[in-house]
Short mmCIF file of C-alpha atoms in Angstrom, two decimals:
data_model
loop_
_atom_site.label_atom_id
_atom_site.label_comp_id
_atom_site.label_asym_id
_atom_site.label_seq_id
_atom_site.Cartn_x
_atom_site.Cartn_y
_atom_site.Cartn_z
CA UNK H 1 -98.04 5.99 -214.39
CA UNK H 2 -95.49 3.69 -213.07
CA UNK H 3 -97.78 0.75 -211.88
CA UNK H 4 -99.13 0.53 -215.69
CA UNK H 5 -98.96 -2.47 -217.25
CA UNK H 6 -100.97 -2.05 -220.08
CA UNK H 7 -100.16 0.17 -223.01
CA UNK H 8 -100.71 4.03 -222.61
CA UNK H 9 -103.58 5.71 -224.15
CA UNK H 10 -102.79 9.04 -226.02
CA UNK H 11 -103.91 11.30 -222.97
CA UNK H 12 -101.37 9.39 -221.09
CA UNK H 13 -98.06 9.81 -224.04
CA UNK H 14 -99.09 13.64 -223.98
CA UNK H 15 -98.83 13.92 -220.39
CA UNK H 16 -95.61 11.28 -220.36
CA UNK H 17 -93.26 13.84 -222.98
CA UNK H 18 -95.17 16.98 -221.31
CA UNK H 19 -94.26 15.97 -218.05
CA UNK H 20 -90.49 15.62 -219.62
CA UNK H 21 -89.88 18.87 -221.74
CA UNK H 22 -91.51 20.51 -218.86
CA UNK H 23 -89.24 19.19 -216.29
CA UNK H 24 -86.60 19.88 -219.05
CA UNK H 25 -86.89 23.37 -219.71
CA UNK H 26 -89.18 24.66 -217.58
CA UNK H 27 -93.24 25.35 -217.89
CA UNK H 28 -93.13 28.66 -219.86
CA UNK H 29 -89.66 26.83 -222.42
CA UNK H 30 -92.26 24.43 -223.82
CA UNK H 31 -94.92 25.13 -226.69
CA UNK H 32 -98.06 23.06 -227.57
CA UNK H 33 -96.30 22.50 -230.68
CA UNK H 34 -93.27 20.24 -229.65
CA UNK H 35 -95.44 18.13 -227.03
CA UNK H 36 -97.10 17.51 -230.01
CA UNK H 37 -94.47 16.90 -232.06
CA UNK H 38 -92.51 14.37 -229.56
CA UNK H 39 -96.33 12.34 -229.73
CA UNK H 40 -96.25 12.43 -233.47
CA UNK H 41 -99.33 15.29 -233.49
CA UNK H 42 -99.83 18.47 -234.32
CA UNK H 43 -99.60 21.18 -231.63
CA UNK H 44 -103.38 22.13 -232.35
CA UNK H 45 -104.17 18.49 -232.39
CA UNK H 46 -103.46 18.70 -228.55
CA UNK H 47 -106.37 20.32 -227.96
CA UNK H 48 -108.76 17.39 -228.98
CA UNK H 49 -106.99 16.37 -225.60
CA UNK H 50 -106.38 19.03 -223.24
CA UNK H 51 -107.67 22.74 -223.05
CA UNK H 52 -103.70 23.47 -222.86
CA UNK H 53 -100.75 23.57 -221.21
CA UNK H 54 -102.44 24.80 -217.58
CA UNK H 55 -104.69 21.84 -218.22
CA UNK H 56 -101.49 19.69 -218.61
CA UNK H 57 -99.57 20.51 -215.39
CA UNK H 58 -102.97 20.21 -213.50
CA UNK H 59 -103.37 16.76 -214.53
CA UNK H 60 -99.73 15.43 -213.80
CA UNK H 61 -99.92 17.40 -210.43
CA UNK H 62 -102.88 16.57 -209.34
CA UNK H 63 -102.63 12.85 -210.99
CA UNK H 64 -99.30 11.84 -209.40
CA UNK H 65 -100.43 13.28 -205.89
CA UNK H 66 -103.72 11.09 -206.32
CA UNK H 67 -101.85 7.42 -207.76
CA UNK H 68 -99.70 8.12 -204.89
CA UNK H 69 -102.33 8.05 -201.92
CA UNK H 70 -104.53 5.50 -204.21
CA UNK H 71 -101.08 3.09 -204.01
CA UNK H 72 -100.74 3.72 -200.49
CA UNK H 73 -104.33 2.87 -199.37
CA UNK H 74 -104.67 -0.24 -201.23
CA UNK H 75 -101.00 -1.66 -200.27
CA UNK H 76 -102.44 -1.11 -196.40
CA UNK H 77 -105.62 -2.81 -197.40
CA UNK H 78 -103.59 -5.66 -199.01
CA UNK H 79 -101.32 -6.39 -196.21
CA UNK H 80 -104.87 -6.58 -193.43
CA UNK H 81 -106.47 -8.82 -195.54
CA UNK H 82 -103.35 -11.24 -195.91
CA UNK H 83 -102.90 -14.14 -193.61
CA UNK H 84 -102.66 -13.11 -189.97
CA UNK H 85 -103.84 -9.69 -190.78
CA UNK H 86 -101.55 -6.44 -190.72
CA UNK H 87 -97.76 -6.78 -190.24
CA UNK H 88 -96.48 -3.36 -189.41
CA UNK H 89 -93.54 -3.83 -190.73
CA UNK H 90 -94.29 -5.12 -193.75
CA UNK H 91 -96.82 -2.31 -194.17
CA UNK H 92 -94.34 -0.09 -193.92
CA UNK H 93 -91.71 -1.63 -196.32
CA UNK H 94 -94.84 -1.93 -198.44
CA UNK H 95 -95.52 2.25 -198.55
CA UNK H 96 -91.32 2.70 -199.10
CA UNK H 97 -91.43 0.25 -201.71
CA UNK H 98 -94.14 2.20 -203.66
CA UNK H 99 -92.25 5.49 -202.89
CA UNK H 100 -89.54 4.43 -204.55
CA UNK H 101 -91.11 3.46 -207.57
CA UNK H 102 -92.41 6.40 -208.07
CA UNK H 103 -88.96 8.22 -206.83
CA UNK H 104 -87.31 6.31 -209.89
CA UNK H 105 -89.90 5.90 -212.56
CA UNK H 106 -91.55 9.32 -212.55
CA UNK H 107 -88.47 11.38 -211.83
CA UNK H 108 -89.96 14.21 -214.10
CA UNK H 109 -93.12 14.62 -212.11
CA UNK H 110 -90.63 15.18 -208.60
CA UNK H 111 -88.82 18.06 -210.38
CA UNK H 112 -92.54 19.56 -211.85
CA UNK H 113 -93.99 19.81 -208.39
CA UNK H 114 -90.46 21.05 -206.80
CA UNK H 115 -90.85 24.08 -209.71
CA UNK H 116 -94.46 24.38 -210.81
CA UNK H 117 -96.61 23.74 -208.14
CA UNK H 118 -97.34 27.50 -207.50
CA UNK H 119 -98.79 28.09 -211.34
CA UNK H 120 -101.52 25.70 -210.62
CA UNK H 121 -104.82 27.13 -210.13
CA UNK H 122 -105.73 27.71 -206.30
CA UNK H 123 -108.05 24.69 -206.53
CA UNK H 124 -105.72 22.57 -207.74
CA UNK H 125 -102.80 23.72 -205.72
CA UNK H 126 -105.65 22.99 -202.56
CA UNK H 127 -106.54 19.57 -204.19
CA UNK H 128 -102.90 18.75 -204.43
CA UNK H 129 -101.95 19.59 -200.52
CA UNK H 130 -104.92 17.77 -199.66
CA UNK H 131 -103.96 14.60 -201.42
CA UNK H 132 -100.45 14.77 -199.81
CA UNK H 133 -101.86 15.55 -196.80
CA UNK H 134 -103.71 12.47 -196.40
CA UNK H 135 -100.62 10.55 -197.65
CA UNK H 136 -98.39 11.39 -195.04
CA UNK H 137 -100.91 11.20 -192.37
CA UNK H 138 -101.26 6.95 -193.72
CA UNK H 139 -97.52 7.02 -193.53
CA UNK H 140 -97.17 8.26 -190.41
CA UNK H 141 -100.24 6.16 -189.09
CA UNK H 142 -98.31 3.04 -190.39
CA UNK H 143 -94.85 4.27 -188.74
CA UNK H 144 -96.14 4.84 -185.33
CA UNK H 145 -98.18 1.40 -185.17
CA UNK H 146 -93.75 0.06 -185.98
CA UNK H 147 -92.38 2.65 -183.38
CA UNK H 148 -95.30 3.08 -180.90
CA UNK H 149 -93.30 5.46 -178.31
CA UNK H 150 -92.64 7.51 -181.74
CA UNK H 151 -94.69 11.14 -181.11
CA UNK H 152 -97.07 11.83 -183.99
CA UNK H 153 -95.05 15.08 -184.45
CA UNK H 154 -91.81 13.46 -184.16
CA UNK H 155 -93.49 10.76 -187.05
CA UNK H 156 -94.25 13.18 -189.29
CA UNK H 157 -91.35 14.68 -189.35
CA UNK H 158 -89.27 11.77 -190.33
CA UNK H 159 -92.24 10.88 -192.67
CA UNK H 160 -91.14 14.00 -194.52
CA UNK H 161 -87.73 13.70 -193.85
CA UNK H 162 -87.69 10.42 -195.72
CA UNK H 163 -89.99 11.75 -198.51
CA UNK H 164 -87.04 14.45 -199.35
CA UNK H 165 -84.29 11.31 -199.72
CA UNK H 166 -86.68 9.61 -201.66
CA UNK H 167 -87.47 12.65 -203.83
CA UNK H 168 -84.12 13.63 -204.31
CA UNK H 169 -83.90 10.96 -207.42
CA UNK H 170 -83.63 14.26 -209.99
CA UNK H 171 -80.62 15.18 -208.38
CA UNK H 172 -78.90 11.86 -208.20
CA UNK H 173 -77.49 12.58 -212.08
CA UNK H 174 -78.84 10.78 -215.30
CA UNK H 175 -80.26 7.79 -214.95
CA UNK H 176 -77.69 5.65 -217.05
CA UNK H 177 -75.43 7.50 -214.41
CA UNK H 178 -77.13 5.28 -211.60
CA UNK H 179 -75.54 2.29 -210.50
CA UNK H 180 -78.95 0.31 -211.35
CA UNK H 181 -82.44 0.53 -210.45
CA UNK H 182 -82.57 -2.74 -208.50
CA UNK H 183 -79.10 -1.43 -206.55
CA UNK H 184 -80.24 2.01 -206.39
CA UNK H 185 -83.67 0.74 -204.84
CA UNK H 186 -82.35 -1.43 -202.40
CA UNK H 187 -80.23 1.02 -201.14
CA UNK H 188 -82.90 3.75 -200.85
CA UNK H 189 -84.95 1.33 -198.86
CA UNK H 190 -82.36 0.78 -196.53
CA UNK H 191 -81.94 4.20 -195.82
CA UNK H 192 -85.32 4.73 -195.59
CA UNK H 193 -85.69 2.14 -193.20
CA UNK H 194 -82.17 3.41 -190.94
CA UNK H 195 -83.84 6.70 -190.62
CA UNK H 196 -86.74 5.31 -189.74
CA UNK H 197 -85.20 3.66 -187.27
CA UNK H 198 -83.41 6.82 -186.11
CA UNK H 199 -86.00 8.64 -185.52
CA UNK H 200 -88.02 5.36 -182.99
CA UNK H 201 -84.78 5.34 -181.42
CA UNK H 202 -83.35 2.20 -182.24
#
C-alpha cells in the first residue's frame, strides 16, 4: 500500500476507505453501503469485489502483515547484493526505514490489527502470526549480526519493543497535528536506533 507508485485499482480504493471507516468507527459501525459510497459505488456493487466485510478485514490483515515481511526480505536481499555485500548496519536502518513507512502511511491498518485482529477467521488470525512471526525473526537476525553479544531473547525483545514506538503513530494525534513526516521520521529512526543501541549495550 505505501510502496505503490502506480495508481490503485478498485480492490485497492475499497480496501484504502474500508481500512479508514473501520479504523474510524470500529468493524461492526461500518455498513457495505458507505464503503461503497466513499468509492463512488453502490454498497451491493461491493460484492463484485469482496464476499463482504469479513472478506475485507482479512485482506488488509493479512495483506499488510504479508507487504511487510515481502519489504523486509527484499531490502536484506538488496543490501547483499550491493557493493561489498551486506552492511549490518545499513541493513538494519534499511528494515526501520520501511517500518516507518508503514508506521506513517498506513496508520489505519496499526489501529485495525490493535482492535480487530481477534474477528478474523482462525486461519487467518494463524496466517497473520505466522507472517509476523517470520518478520521479527529477519529483524532480529539483522540486529544480532549489529550487536553480536546481543542474546536472541534479549533481540527479540527490543525487536518488539521498537515495533510498539513505531506502531504507536495512531496515537501521536492527527496527522496535520505532526510536526512533518520527514521530521517525524527522522526522529522515529533515531529512537529506534538509541534503543537499539540500549538494548547491545552501547
Amino acid at each position: 500500500m505505501a510502496t505503490r507508485t502506480d495508481a490503485p485499482t478498485r480492490r485497492e480504493q475499497i480496501l484504502k476507505e474500508a481500512a479508514r471507516l473501520f479504523a474510524e468507527r470500529g468493524f461492526h459501525g461500518v455498513g457495505v453501503d458507505e464503503i461503497g459510497a466513499a468509492v463512488g459505488i453502490s454498497g451491493p456493487g461491493l460484492y463484485r469485489h469482496f464476499a463482504g466485510k469479513d472478506a475485507m478485514l482479512a485482506e488488509l490483515l493479512v495483506g499488510i502483515s504479508g507487504q511487510l515481511l515481502t519489504g523486509a526480505r527484499r531490502r536484506v536481499a538488496e543490501a547483499d547484493g550491493g557493493p561489498g555485500g551486506r552492511n549490518p548496519e545499513a541493513v538494519l536502518d534499511s528494515l526501520i526505514e520501511g517500518h516507518i513507512d508503514f508506521a506513517l502511511d498506513d496508520r489505519p491498518l496499526i489501529t485495525l490489527h490493535d482492535r480487530e485482529l481477534d474477528r478474523l477467521r482462525d486461519s487467518d488470525r494463524k496466517l497473520v502470526r505466522q507472517l509476523q512471526r517470520q518478520y521479527v525473526e529477519l529483524w532480529v537476525e539483522v540486529l544480532r549480526q549489529v550487536y553480536p553479544g546481543l542474546a536472541e531473547p534479549a533481540a527479540r525483545s527490543a525487536v518488539h519493543s521498537v515495533f510498539g514506538l513505531l506502531n504507536s503513530t495512531p496515537h501521536l494525534g492527527r496527522p496535520g497535528s505532526l510536526p512533518g513526516r520527514g521530521v517525524t521520521a527522522e526522529l522515529l529512526h533515531r529512537m529506534a536506533r538509541g534503543a537499539f543501541a540500549a538494548a547491545g549495550g552501547e
